[in-house]
JSON list of C-alpha atoms in Angstrom, two decimals:
[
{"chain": "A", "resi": 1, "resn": "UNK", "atom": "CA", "xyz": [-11.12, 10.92, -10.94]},
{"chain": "A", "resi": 2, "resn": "UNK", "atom": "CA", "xyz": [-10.53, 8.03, -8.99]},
{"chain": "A", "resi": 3, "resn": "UNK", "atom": "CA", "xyz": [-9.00, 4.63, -11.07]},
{"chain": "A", "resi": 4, "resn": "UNK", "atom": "CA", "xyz": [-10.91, 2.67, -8.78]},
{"chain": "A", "resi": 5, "resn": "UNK", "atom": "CA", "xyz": [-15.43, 3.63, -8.96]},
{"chain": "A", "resi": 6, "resn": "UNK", "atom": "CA", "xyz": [-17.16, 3.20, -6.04]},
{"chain": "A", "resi": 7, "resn": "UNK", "atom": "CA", "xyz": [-20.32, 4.46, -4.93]},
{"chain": "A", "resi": 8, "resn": "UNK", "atom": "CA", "xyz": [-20.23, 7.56, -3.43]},
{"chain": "A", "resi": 9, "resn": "UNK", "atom": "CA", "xyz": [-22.10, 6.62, -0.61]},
{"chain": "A", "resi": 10, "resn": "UNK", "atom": "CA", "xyz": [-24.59, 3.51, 0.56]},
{"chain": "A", "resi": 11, "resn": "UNK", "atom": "CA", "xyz": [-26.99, 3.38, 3.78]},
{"chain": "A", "resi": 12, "resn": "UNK", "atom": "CA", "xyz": [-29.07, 1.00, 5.76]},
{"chain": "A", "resi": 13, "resn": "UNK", "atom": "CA", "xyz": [-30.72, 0.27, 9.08]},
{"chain": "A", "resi": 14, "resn": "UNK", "atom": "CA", "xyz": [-29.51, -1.69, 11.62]},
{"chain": "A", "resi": 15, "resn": "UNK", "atom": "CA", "xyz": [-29.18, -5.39, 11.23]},
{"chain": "A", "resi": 16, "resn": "UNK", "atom": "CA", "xyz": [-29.29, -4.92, 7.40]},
{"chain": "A", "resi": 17, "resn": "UNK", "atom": "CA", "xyz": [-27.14, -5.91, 4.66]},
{"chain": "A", "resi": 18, "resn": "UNK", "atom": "CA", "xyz": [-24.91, -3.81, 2.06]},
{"chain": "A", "resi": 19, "resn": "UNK", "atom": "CA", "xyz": [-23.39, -4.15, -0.64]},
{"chain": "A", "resi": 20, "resn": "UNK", "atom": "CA", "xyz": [-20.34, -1.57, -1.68]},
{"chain": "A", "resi": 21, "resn": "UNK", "atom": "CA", "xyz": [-19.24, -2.05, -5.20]},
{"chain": "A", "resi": 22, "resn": "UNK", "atom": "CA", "xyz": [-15.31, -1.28, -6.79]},
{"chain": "A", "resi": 23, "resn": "UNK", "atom": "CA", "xyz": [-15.17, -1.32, -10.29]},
{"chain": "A", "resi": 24, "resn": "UNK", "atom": "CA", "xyz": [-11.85, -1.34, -12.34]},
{"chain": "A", "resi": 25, "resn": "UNK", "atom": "CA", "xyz": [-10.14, -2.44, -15.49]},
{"chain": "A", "resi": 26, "resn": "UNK", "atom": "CA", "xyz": [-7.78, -5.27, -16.87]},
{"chain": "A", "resi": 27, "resn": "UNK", "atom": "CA", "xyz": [-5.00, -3.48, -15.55]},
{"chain": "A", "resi": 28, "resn": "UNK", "atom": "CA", "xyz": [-5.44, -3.77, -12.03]},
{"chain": "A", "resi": 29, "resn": "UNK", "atom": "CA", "xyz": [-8.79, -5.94, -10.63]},
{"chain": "A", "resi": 30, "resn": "UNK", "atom": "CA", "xyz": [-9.48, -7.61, -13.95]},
{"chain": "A", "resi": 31, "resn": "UNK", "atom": "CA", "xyz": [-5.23, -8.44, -13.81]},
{"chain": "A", "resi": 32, "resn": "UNK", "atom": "CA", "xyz": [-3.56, -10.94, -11.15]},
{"chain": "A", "resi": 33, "resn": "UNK", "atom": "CA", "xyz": [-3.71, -8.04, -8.77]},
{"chain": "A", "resi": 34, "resn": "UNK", "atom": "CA", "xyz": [-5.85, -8.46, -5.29]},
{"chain": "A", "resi": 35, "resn": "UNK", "atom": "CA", "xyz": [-8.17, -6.39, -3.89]},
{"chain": "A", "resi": 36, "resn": "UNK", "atom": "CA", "xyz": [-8.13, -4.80, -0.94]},
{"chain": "A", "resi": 37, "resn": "UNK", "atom": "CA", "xyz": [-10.31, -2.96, 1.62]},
{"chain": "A", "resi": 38, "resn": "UNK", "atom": "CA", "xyz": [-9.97, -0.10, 4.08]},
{"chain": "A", "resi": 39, "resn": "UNK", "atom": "CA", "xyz": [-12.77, 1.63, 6.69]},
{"chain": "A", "resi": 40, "resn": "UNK", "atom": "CA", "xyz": [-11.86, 4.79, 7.54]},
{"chain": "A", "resi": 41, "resn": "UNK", "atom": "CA", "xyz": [-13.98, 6.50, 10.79]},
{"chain": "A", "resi": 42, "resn": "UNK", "atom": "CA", "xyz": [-13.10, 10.55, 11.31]},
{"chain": "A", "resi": 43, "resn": "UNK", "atom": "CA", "xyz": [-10.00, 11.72, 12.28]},
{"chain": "A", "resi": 44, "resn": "UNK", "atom": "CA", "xyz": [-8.48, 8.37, 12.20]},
{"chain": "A", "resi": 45, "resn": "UNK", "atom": "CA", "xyz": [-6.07, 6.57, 9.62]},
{"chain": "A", "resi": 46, "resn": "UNK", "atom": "CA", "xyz": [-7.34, 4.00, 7.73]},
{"chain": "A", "resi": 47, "resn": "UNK", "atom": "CA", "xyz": [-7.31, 0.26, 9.23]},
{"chain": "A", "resi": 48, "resn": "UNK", "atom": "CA", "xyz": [-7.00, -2.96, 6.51]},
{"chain": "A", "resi": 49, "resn": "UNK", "atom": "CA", "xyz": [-10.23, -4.68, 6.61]},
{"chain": "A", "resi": 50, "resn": "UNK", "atom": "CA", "xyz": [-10.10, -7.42, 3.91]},
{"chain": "A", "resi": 51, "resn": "UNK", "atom": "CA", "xyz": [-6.81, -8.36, 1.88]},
{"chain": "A", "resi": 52, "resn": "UNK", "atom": "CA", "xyz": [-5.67, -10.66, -0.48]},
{"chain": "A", "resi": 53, "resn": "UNK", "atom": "CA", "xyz": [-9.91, -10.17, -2.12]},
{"chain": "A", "resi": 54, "resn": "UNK", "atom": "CA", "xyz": [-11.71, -12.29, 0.83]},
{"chain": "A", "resi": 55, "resn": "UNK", "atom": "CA", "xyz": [-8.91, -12.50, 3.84]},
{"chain": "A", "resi": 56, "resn": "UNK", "atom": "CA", "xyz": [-9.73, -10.37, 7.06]},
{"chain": "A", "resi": 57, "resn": "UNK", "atom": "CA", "xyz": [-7.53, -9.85, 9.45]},
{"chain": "A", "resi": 58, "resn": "UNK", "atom": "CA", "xyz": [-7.62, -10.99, 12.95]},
{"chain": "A", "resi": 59, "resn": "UNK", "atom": "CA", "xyz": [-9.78, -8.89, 14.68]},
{"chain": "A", "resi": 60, "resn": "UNK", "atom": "CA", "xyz": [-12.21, -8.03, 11.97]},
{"chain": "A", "resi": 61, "resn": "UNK", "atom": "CA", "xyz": [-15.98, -9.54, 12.37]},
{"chain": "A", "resi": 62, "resn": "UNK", "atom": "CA", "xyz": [-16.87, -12.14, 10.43]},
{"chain": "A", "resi": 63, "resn": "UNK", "atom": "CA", "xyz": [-19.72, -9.71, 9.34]},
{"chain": "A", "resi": 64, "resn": "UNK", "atom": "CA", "xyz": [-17.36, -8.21, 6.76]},
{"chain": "A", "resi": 65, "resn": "UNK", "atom": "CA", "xyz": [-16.74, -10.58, 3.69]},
{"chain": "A", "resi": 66, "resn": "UNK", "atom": "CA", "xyz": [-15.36, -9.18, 0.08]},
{"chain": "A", "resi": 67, "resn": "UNK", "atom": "CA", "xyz": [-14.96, -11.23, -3.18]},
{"chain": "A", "resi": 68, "resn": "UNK", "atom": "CA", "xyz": [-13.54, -9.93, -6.84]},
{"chain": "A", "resi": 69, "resn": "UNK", "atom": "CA", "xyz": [-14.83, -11.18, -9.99]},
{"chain": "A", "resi": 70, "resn": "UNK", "atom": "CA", "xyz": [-13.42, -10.25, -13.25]},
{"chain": "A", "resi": 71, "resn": "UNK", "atom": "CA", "xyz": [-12.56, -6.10, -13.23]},
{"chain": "A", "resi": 72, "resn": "UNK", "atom": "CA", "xyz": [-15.23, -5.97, -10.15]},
{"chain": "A", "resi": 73, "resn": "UNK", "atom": "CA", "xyz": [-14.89, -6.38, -6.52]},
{"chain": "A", "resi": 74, "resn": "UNK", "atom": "CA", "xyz": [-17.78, -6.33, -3.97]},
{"chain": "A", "resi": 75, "resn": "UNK", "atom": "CA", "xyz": [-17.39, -5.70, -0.10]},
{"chain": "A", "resi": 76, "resn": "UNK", "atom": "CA", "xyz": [-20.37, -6.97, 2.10]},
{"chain": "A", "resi": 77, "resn": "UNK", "atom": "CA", "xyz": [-21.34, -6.06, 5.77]},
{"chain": "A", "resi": 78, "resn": "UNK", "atom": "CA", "xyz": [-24.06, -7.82, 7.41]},
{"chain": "A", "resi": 79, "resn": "UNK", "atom": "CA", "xyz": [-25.69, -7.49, 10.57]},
{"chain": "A", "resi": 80, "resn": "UNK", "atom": "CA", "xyz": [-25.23, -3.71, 10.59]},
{"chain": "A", "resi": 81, "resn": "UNK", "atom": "CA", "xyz": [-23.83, -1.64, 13.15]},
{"chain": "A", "resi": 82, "resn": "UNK", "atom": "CA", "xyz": [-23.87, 1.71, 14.32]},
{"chain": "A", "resi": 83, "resn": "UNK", "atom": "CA", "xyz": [-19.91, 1.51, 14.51]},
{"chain": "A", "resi": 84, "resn": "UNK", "atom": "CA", "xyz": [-19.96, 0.71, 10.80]},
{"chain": "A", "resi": 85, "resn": "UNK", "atom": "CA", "xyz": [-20.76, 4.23, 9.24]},
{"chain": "A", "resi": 86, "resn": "UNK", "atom": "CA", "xyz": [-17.51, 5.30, 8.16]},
{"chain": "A", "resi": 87, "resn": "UNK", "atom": "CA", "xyz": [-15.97, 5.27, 4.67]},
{"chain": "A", "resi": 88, "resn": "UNK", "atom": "CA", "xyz": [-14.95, 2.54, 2.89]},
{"chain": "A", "resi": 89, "resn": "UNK", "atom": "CA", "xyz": [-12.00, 2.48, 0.26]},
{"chain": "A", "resi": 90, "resn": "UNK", "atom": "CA", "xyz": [-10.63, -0.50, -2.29]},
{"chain": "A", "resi": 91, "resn": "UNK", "atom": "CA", "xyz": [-7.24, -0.64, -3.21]},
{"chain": "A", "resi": 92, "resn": "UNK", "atom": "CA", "xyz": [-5.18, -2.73, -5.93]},
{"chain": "A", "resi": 93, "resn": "UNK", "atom": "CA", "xyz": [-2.30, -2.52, -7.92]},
{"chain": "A", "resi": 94, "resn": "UNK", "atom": "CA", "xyz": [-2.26, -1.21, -11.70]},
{"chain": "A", "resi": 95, "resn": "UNK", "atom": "CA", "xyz": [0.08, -2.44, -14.34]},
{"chain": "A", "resi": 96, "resn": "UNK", "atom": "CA", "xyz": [0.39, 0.77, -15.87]},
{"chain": "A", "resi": 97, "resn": "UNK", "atom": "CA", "xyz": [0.60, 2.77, -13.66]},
{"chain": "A", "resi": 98, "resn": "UNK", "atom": "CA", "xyz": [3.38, 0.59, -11.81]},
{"chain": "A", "resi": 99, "resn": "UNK", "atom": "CA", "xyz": [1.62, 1.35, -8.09]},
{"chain": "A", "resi": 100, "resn": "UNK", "atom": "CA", "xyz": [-1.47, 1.21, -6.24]},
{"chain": "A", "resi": 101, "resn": "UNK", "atom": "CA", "xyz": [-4.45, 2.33, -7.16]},
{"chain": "A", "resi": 102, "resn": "UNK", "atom": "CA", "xyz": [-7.43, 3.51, -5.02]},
{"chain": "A", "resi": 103, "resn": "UNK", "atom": "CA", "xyz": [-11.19, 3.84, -5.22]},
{"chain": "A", "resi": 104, "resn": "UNK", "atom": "CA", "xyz": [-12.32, 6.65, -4.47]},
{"chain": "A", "resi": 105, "resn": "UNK", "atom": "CA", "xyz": [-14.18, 5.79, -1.54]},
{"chain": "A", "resi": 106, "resn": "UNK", "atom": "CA", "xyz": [-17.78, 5.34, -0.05]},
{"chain": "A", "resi": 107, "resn": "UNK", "atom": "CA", "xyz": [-19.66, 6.64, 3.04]},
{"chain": "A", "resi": 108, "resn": "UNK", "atom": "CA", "xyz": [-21.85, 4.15, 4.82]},
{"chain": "A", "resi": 109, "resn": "UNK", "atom": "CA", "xyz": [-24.46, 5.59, 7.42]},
{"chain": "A", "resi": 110, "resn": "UNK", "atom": "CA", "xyz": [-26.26, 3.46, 9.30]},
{"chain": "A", "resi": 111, "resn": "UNK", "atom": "CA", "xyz": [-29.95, 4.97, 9.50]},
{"chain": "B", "resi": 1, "resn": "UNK", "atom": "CA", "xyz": [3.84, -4.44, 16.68]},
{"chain": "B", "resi": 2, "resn": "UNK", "atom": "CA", "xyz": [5.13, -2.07, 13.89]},
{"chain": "B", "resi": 3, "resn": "UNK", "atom": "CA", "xyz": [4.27, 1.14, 14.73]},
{"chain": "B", "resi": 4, "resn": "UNK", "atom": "CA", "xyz": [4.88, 4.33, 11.85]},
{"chain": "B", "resi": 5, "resn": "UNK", "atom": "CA", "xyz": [5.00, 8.19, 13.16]},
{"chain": "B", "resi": 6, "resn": "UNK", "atom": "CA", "xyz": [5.11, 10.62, 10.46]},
{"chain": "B", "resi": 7, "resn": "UNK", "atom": "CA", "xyz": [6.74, 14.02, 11.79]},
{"chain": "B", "resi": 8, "resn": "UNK", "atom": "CA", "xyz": [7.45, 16.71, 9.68]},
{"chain": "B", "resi": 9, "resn": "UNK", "atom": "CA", "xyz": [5.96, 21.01, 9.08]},
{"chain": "B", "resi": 10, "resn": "UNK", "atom": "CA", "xyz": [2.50, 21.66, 9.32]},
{"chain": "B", "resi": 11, "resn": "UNK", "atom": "CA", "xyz": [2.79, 24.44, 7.18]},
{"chain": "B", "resi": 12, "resn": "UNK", "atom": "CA", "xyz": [4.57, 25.07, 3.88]},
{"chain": "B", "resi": 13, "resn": "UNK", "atom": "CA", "xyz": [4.50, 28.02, 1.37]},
{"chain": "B", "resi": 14, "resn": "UNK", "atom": "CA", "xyz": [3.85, 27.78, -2.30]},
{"chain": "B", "resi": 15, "resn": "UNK", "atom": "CA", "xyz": [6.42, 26.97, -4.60]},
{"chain": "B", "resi": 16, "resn": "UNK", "atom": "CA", "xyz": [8.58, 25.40, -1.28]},
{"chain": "B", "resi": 17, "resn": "UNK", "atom": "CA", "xyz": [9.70, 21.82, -0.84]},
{"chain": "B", "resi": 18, "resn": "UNK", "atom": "CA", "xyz": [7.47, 19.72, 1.48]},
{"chain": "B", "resi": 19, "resn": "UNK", "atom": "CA", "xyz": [9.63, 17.74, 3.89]},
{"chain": "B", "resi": 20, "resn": "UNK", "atom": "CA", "xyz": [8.40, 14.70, 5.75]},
{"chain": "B", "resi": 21, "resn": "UNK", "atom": "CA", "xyz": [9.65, 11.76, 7.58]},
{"chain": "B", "resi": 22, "resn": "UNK", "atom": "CA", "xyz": [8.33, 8.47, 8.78]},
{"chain": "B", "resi": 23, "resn": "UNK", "atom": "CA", "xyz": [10.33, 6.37, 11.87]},
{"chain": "B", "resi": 24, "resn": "UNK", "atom": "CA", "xyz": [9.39, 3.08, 11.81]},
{"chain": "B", "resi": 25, "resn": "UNK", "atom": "CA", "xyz": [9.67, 0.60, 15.43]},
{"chain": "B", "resi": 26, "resn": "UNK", "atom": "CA", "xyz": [8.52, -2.59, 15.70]},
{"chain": "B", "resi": 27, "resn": "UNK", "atom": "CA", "xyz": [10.03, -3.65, 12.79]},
{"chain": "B", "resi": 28, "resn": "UNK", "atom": "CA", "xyz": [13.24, -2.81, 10.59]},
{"chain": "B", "resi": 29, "resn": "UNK", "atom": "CA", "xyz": [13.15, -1.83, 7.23]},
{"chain": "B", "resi": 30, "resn": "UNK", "atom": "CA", "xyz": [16.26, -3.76, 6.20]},
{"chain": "B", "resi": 31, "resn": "UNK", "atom": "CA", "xyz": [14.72, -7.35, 6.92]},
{"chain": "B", "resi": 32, "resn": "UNK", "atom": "CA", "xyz": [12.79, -6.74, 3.27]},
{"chain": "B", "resi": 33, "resn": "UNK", "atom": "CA", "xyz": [9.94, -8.15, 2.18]},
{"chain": "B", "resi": 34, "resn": "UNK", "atom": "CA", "xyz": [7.77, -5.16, 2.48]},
{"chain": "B", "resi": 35, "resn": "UNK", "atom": "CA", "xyz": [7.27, -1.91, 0.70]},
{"chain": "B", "resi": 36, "resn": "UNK", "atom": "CA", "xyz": [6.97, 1.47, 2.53]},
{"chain": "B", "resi": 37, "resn": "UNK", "atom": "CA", "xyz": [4.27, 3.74, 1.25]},
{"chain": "B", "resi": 38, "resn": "UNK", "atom": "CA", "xyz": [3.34, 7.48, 1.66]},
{"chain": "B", "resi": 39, "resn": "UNK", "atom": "CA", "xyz": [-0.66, 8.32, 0.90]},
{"chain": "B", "resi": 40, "resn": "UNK", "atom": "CA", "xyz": [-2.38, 11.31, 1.19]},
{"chain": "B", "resi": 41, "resn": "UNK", "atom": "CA", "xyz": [-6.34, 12.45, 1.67]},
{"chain": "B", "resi": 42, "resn": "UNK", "atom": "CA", "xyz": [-7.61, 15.41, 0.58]},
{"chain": "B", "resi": 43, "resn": "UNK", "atom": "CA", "xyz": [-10.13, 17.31, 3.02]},
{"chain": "B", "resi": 44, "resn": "UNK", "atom": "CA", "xyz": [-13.53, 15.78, 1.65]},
{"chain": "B", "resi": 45, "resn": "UNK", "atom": "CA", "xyz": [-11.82, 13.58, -1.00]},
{"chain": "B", "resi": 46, "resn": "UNK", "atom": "CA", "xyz": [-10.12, 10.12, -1.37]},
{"chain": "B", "resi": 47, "resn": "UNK", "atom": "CA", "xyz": [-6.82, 8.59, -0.77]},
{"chain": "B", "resi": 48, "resn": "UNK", "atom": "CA", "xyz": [-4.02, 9.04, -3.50]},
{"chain": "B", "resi": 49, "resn": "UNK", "atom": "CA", "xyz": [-0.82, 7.13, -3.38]},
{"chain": "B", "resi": 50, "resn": "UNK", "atom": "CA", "xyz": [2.25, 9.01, -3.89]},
{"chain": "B", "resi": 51, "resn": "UNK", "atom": "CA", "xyz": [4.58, 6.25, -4.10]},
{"chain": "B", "resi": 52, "resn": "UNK", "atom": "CA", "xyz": [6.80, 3.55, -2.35]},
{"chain": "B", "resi": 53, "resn": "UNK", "atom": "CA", "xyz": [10.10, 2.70, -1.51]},
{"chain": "B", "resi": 54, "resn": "UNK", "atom": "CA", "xyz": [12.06, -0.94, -0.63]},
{"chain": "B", "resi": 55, "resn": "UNK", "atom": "CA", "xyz": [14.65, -0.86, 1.47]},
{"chain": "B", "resi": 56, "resn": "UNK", "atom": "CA", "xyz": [17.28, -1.76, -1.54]},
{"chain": "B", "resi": 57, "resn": "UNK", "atom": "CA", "xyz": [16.31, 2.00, -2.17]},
{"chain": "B", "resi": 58, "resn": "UNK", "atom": "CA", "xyz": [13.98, 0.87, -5.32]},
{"chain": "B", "resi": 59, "resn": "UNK", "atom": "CA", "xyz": [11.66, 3.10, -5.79]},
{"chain": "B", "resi": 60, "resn": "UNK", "atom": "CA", "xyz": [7.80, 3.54, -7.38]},
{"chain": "B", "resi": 61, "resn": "UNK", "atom": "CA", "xyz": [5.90, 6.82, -8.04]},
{"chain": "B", "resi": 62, "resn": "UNK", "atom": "CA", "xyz": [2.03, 8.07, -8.92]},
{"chain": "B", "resi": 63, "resn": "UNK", "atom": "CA", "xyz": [2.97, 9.73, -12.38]},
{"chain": "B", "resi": 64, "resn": "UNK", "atom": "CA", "xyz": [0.75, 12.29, -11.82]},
{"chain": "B", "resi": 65, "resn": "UNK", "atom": "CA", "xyz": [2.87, 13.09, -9.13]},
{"chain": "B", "resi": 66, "resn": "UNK", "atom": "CA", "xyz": [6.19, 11.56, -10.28]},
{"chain": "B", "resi": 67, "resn": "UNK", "atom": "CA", "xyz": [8.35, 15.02, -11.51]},
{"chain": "B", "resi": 68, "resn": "UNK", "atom": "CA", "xyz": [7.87, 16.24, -7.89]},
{"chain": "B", "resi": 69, "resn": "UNK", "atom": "CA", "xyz": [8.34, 13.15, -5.34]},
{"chain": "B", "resi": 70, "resn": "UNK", "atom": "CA", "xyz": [11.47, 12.42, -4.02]},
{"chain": "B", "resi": 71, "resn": "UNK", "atom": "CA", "xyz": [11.31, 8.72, -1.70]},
{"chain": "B", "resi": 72, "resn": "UNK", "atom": "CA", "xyz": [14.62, 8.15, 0.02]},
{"chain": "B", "resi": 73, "resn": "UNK", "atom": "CA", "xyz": [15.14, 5.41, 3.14]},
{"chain": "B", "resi": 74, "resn": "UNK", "atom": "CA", "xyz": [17.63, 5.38, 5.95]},
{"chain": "B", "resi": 75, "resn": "UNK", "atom": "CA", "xyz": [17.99, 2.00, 7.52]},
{"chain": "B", "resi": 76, "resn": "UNK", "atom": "CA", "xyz": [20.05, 3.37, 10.30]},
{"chain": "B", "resi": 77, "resn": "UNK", "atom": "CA", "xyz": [17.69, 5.30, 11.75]},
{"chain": "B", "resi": 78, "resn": "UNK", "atom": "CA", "xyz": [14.89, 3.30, 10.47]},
{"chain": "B", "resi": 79, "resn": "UNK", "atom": "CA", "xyz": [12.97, 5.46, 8.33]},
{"chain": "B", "resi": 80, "resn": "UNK", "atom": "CA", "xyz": [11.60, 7.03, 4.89]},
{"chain": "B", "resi": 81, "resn": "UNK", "atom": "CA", "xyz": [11.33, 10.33, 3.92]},
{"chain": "B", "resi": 82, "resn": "UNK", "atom": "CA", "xyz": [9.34, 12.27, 1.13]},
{"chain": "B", "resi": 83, "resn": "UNK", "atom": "CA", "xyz": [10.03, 15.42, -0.11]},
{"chain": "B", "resi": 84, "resn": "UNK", "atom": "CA", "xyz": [7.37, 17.43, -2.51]},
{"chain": "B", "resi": 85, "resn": "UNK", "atom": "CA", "xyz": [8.80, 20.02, -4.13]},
{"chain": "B", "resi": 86, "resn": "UNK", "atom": "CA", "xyz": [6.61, 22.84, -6.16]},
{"chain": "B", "resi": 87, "resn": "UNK", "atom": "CA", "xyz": [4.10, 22.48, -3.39]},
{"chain": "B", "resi": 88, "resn": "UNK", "atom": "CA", "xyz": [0.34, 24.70, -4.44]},
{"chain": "B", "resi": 89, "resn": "UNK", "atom": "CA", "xyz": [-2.36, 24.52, -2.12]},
{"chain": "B", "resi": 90, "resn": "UNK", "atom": "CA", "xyz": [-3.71, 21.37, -4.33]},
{"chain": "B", "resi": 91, "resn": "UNK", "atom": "CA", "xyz": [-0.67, 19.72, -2.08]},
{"chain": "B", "resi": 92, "resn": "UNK", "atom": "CA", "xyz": [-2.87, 20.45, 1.07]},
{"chain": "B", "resi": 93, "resn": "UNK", "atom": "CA", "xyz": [-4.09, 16.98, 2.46]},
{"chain": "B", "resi": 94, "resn": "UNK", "atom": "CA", "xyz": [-3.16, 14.42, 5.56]},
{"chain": "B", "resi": 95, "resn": "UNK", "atom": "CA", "xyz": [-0.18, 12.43, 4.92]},
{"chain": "B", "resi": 96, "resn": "UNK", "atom": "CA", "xyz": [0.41, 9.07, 5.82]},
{"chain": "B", "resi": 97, "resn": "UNK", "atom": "CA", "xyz": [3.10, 6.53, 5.98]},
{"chain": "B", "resi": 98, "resn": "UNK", "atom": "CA", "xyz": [2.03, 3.18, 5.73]},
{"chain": "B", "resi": 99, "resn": "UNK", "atom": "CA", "xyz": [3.41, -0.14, 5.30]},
{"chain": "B", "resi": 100, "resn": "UNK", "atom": "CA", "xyz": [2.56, -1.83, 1.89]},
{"chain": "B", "resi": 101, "resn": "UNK", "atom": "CA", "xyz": [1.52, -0.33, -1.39]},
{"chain": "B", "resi": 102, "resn": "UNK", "atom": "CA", "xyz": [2.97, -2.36, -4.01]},
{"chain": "B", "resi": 103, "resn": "UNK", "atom": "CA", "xyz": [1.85, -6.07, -5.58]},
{"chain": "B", "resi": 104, "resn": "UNK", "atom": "CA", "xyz": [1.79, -7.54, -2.23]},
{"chain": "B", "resi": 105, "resn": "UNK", "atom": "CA", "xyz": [-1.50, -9.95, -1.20]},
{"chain": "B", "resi": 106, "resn": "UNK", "atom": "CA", "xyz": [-1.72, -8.57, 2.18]},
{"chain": "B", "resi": 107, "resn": "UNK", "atom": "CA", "xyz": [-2.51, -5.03, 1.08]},
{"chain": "B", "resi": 108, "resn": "UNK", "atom": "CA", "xyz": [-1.04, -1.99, 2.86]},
{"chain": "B", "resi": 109, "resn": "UNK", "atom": "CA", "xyz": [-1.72, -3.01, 7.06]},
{"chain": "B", "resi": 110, "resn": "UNK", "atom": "CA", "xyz": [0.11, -0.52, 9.19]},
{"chain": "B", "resi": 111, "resn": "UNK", "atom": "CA", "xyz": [-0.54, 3.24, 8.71]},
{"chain": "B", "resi": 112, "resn": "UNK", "atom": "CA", "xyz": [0.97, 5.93, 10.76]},
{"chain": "B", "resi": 113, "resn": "UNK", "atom": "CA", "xyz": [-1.47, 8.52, 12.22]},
{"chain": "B", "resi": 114, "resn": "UNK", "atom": "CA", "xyz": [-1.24, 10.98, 9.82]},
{"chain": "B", "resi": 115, "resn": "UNK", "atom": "CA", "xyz": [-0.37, 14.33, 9.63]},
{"chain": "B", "resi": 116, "resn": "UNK", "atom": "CA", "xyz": [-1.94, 17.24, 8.13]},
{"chain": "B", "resi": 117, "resn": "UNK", "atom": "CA", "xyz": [0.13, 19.15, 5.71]},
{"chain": "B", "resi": 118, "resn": "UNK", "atom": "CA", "xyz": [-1.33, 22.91, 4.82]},
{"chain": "B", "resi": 119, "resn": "UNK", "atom": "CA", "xyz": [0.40, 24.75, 1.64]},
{"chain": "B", "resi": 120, "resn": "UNK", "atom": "CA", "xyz": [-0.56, 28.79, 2.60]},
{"chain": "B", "resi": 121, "resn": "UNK", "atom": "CA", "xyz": [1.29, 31.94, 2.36]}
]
């Protein structure tokens, strides 16, 4: 049981928008503590996508946007791609736990 | 470019001491100002943080893990070790080494490539 809920898994066609949803507590999202987001494709480690709740790093399409709002954070892909179906993970840091906390991820497939 | 390579067995027996290291180039580990994490995935499941170290040797571990995680750092050589003792077949997963992990705003944004860890007799 993951500290972090997401969505096991989310789909859409090509072009389309999604939505993937991290839920938490005051200890960690609803706390000071930023969220942060991970795509994982098979076989490979994961690669930051968003930090800091709504930074991307260079490199990552604008098509990827995230935002946090009270113990909730959202991430948001638009303009679907076939190189998008991989699995998604949020991450943040819990108070009492004293370390980071994961979600415990979701699957995208592009239809 | 920081660059992490975990190296370490492939296979350990129950009840033995998992053993793993991460060298670190690109970057030293006693400039500060960054955390050095080791994560692990299950086979079908999701990632699990097993703790972090600073370079002052200050360390942070997942309590569920926390009674069998040792974190240690070398700045000579430029790396981090774990060791897991009590290992069961529960222990089975990839393990990375990753830079980041704690409070930080810039998450965790270097991983090393993994490497898959079995616990079997």
């Amino acid at each position: 049981q993951s500290v972090l809920t997401q969505p096991p898994s989310v789909s859409g066609a090509p072009g389309q928008r999604v939505t993937i949803s991290c839920t938490g507590s005051s200890s960690n999202i609803g706390s000071v503590f930023d969220v942060h987001w991970y795509q994982q494709l098979p076989g490979t480690a994961p690669k930051l996508l968003i930090y800091g709740n709504n930074n991307r790093p260079s490199g990552v399409p604008d098509r990827f946007s995230a935002s946090k709002s009270g113990t909730s954070a959202s991430l948001a892909i638009t303009g679907l791609q076939a190189e998008d179906e991989a699995d998604y993970y949020c991450q943040s840091y819990d108070s009492n736990l004293s370390g980071s906390v994961f979600g415990g991820g979701t699957k995208l497939t592009v239809l | 470019q920081v660059q992490l390579q975990e190296s370490g067995p492939g296979l350990v027996k129950p009840s033995q001491t998992l053993s793993l290291t991460c060298t670190v180039s690109g970057g030293s580990l006693s400039s500060g100002g960054y955390y050095w994490s080791w994560i692990r995935h299950h086979p079908g499941k999701g990632l699990e943080w097993i703790g972090y170290i600073y370079y002052s040797a200050t360390t942070s571990y997942n309590p569920s893990l926390k009674s069998r995680v040792t974190i240690s750092v070398d700045t000579s050589k430029n790396q981090f070790s774990l060791r897991l003792s009590s290992v069961t077949a529960a222990d089975t997963a990839v393990y990375y080494c990753a830079r980041g992990g704690s409070f930080s705003s810039y998450g965790i944004d270097y991983w090393g490539q993994g490497t898959l860890v079995t616990v079997s007799s």
